Coordinates of C-alpha atoms in Angstrom, one line a residue:
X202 CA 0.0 0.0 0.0
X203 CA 1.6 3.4 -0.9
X204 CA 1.3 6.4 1.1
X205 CA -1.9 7.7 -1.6
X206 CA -4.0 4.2 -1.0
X207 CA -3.5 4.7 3.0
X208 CA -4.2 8.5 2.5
X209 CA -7.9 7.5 1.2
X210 CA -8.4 4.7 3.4
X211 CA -8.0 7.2 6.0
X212 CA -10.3 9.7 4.3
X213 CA -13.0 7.1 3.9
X214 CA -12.8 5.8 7.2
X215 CA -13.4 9.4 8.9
X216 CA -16.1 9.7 6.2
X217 CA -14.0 13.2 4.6
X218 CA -13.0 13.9 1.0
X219 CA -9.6 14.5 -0.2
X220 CA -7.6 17.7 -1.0
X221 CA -5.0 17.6 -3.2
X222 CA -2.7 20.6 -4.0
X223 CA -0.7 21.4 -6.7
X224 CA 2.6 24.0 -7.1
X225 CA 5.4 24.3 -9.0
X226 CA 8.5 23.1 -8.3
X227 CA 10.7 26.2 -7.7
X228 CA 8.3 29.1 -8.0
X229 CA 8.9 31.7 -7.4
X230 CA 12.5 30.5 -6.4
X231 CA 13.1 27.0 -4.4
X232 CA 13.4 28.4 -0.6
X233 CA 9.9 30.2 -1.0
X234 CA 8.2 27.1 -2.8
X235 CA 9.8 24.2 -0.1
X236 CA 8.5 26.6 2.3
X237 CA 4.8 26.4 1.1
X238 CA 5.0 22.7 0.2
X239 CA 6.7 22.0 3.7
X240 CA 3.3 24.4 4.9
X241 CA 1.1 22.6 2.8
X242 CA -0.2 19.4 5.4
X243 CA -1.2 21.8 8.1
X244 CA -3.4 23.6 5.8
X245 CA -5.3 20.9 5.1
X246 CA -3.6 19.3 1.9
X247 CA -3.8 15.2 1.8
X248 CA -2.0 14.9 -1.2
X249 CA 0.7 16.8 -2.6
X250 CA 1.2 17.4 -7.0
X251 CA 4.9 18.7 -7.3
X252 CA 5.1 20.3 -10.6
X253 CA 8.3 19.6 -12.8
X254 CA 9.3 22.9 -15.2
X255 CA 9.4 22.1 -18.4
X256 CA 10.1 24.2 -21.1
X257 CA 6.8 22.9 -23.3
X258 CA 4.1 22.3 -21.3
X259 CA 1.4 21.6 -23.7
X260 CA -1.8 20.8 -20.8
X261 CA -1.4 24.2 -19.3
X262 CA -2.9 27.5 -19.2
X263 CA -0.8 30.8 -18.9
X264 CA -1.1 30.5 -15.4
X265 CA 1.1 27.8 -14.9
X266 CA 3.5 27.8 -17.4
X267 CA 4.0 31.0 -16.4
X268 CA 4.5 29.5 -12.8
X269 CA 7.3 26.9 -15.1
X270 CA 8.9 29.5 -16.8
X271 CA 9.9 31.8 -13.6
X272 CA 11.0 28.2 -12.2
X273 CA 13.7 27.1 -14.7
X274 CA 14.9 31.2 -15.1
X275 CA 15.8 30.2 -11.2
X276 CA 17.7 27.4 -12.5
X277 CA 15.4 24.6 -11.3
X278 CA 16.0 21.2 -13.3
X279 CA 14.7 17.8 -11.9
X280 CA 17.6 16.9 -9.8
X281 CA 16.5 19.8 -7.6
X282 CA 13.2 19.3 -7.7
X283 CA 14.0 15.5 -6.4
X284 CA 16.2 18.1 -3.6
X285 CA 12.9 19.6 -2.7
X286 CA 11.3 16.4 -2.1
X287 CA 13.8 15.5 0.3
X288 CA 13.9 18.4 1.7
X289 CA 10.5 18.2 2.4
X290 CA 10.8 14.5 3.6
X291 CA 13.1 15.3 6.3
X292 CA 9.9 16.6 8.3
X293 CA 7.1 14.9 6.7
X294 CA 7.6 11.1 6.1
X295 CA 3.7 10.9 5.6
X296 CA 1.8 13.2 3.3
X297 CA 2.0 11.6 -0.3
X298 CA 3.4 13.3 -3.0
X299 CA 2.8 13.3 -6.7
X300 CA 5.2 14.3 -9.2
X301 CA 3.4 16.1 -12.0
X302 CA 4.8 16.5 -15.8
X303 CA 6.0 15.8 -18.9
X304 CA 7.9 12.8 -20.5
X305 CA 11.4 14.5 -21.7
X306 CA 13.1 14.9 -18.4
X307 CA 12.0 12.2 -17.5
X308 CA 13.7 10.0 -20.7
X309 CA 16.5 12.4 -20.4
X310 CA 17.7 11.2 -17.4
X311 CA 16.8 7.1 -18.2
X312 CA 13.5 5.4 -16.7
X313 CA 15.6 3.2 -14.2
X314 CA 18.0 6.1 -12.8
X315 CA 14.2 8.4 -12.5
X316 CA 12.6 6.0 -11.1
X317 CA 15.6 5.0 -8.3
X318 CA 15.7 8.6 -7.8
X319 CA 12.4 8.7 -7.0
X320 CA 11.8 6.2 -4.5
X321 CA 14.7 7.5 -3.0
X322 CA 13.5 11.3 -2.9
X323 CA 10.0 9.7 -1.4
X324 CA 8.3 9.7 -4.2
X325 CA 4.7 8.3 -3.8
X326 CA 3.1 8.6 -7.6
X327 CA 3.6 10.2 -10.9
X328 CA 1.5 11.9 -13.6
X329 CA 2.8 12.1 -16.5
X330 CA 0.3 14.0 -19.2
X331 CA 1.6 13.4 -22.3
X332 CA 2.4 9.3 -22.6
X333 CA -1.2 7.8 -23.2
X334 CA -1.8 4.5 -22.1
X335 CA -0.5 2.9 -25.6
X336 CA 3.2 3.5 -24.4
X337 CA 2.6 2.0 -20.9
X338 CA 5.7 -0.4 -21.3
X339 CA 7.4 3.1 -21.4
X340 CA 6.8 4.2 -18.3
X341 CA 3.5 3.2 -16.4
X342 CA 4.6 -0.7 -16.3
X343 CA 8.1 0.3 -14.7
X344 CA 7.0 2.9 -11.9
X345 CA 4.1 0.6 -11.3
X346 CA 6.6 -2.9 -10.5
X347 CA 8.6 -0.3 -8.6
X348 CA 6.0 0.5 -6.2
X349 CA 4.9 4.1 -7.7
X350 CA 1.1 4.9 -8.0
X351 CA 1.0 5.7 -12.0
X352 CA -2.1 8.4 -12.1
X353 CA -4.0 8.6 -15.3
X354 CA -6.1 11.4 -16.6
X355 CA -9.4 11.3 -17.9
X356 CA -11.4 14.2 -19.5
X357 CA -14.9 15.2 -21.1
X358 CA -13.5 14.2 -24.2
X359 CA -12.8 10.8 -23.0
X360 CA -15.7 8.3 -23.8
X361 CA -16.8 4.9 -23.0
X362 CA -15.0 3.5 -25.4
X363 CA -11.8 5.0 -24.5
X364 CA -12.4 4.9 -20.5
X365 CA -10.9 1.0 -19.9
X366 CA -7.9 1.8 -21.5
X367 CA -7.6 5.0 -19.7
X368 CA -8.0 3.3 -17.0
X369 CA -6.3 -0.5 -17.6
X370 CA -3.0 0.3 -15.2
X371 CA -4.2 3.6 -13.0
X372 CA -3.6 3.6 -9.1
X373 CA -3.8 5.6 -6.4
X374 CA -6.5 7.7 -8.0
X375 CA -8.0 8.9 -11.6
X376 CA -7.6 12.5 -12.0
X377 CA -10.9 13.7 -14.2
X378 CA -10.0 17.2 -16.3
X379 CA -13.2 19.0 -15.2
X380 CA -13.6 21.1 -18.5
X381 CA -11.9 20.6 -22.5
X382 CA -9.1 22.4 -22.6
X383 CA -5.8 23.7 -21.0
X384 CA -5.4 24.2 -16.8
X385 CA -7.2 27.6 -15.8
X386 CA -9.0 28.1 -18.5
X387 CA -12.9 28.4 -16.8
X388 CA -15.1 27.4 -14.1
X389 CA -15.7 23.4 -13.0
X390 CA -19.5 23.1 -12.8
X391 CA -20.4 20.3 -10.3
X392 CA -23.5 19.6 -12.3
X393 CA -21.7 18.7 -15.4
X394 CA -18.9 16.8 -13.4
X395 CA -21.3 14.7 -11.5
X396 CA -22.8 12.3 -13.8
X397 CA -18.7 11.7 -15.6
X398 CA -17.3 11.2 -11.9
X399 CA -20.3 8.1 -11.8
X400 CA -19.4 7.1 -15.4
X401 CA -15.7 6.1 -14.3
X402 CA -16.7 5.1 -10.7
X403 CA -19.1 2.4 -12.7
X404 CA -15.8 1.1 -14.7
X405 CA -13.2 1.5 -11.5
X406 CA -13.1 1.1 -7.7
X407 CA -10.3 3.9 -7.7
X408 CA -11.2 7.2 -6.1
X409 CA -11.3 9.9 -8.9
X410 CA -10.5 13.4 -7.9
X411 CA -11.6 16.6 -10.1
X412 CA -9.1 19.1 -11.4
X413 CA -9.0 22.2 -13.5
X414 CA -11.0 25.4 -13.1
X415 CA -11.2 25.0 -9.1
X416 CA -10.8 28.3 -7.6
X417 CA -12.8 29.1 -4.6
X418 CA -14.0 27.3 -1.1
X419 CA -17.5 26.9 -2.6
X420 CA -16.3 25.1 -5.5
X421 CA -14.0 23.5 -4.0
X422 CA -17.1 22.0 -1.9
X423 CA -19.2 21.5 -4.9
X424 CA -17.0 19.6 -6.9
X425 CA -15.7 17.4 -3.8
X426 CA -19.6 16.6 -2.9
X427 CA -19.6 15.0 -6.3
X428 CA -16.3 12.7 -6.1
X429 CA -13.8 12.0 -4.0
X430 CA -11.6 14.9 -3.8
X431 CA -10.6 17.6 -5.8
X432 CA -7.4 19.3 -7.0
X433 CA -6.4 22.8 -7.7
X434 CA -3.2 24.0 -9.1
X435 CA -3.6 27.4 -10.9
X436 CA -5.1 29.1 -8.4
X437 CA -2.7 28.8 -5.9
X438 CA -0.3 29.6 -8.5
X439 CA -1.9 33.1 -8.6
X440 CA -1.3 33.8 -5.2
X441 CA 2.5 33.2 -5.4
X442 CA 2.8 35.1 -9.1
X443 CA 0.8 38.3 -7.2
X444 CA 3.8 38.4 -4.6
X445 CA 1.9 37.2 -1.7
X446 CA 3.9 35.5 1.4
X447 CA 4.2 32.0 2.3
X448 CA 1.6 32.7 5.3
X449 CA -1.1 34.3 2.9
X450 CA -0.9 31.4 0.2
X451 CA -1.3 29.2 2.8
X452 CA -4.1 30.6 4.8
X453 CA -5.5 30.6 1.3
X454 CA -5.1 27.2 0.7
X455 CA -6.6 26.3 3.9
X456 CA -9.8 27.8 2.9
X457 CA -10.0 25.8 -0.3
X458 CA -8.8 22.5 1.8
X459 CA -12.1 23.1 4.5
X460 CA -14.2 24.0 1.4
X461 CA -12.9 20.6 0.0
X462 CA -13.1 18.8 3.7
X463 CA -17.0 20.0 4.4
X464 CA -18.5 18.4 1.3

């Protein structure tokens, strides 16, 4: 069991939704984001999606490759973002952590040596949005033997047809893309999210948590009433491109979390 599957044991036992974060690696610079990621479990976060800069980040809104850009000006790379995870480690050996990209670094550096490197870091699952399931040998198949949740996306787009391969070798949770199109783009209506969260809970016994165009405590409860969690990424990525402080991103991110946590 990894630390996700005992994270939503937990949840389901105390009868509470999950509320997964998402930040950039090394934005605005890497003291100030291990900072907010080390702040992250006493806002409420159960789950933690480490973003890797990449130079092409073809899922994302301006928001957050913004967020990527400002990251690798400051010299982040992958090696450091592994750092950050240890870092973080040193005082947290329980909150899970996902590590959230693209497929380049990542064959860069060799499947075997990324996926060592991972496990060592404390690594708990990856997502990894642009290697579908047809090149699972790739990727999914290794981290998976190696004890790494592999998290699949599925969107609107995705249909019934489509779904079981989707989700043939997910783990530790499906991540459902709220609206078509790129991260931040609009608002996550829990009325159209609702009856797609019960079409892949029909096909899989994994939780499925909503992302994309999450942005306040009220959706945050809306769209958690109508799965098993939700995510949101960009717009706690604002609040670090405005300026604000570690304190006020977190106090921030605590309101989404109790949004998220009273559904």
């Amino acid at each position: 069991m990894t630390r996700i599957d005992a994270t939503f044991a937990k949840l389901r036992k105390d009868g509470k939704k999950a509320f997964v974060s998402y930040i950039m690696a090394g934005d605005p610079d890497y003291d100030t984001s291990l900072a907010v990621m080390k702040g992250l479990p006493g806002a409420g976060v159960d789950i933690i999606e480490l973003g890797v800069p990449f130079t092409d980040p073809m899922a994302d809104g301006e928001t957050i490759q913004l967020a990527g850009q400002r990251a690798l000006e400051g010299g982040m790379t992958l090696s450091k973002t592994l750092q950050m995870v240890r870092d973080f480690r040193a005082g947290d050996n329980d909150t899970p952590i996902v590590l959230m990209g693209y497929y380049n670094p990542i064959y860069s550096r060799g499947v075997d040596k990324f996926l060592a490197d991972t496990q060592e870091a404390g690594i708990d699952g990856l997502i990894v949005v642009d290697l579908p399931p047809e090149e699972d040998d790739e990727l999914c198949i290794p981290a998976q033997k190696a004890g790494l949740n592999f998290i699949r996306l599925a969107t609107p787009t995705t249909d019934d047809k489509r779904l079981p391969k989707v989700l043939q070798n997910t783990s530790g949770f499906v991540y459902y893309v709220s609206i078509t199109g790129i991260t931040g783009a609009a608002a996550a209506q829990a009325a159209d999210v609702a009856p797609e969260v019960a079409r892949i809970k029909a096909q899989t016994d994994i939780p499925v948590i909503v992302g994309f165009g999450i942005r306040t405590p009220e959706t945050s409860r809306e769209i958690a009433g109508v799965a098993d969690g939700c995510v949101v990424g960009s717009a706690i990525v604002s609040e670090l491109a405005k300026g604000k402080g570690v304190d006020q991103v977190l106090s921030f991110v605590k309101t989404l979390a109790d949004g998220a946590h009273s559904a």
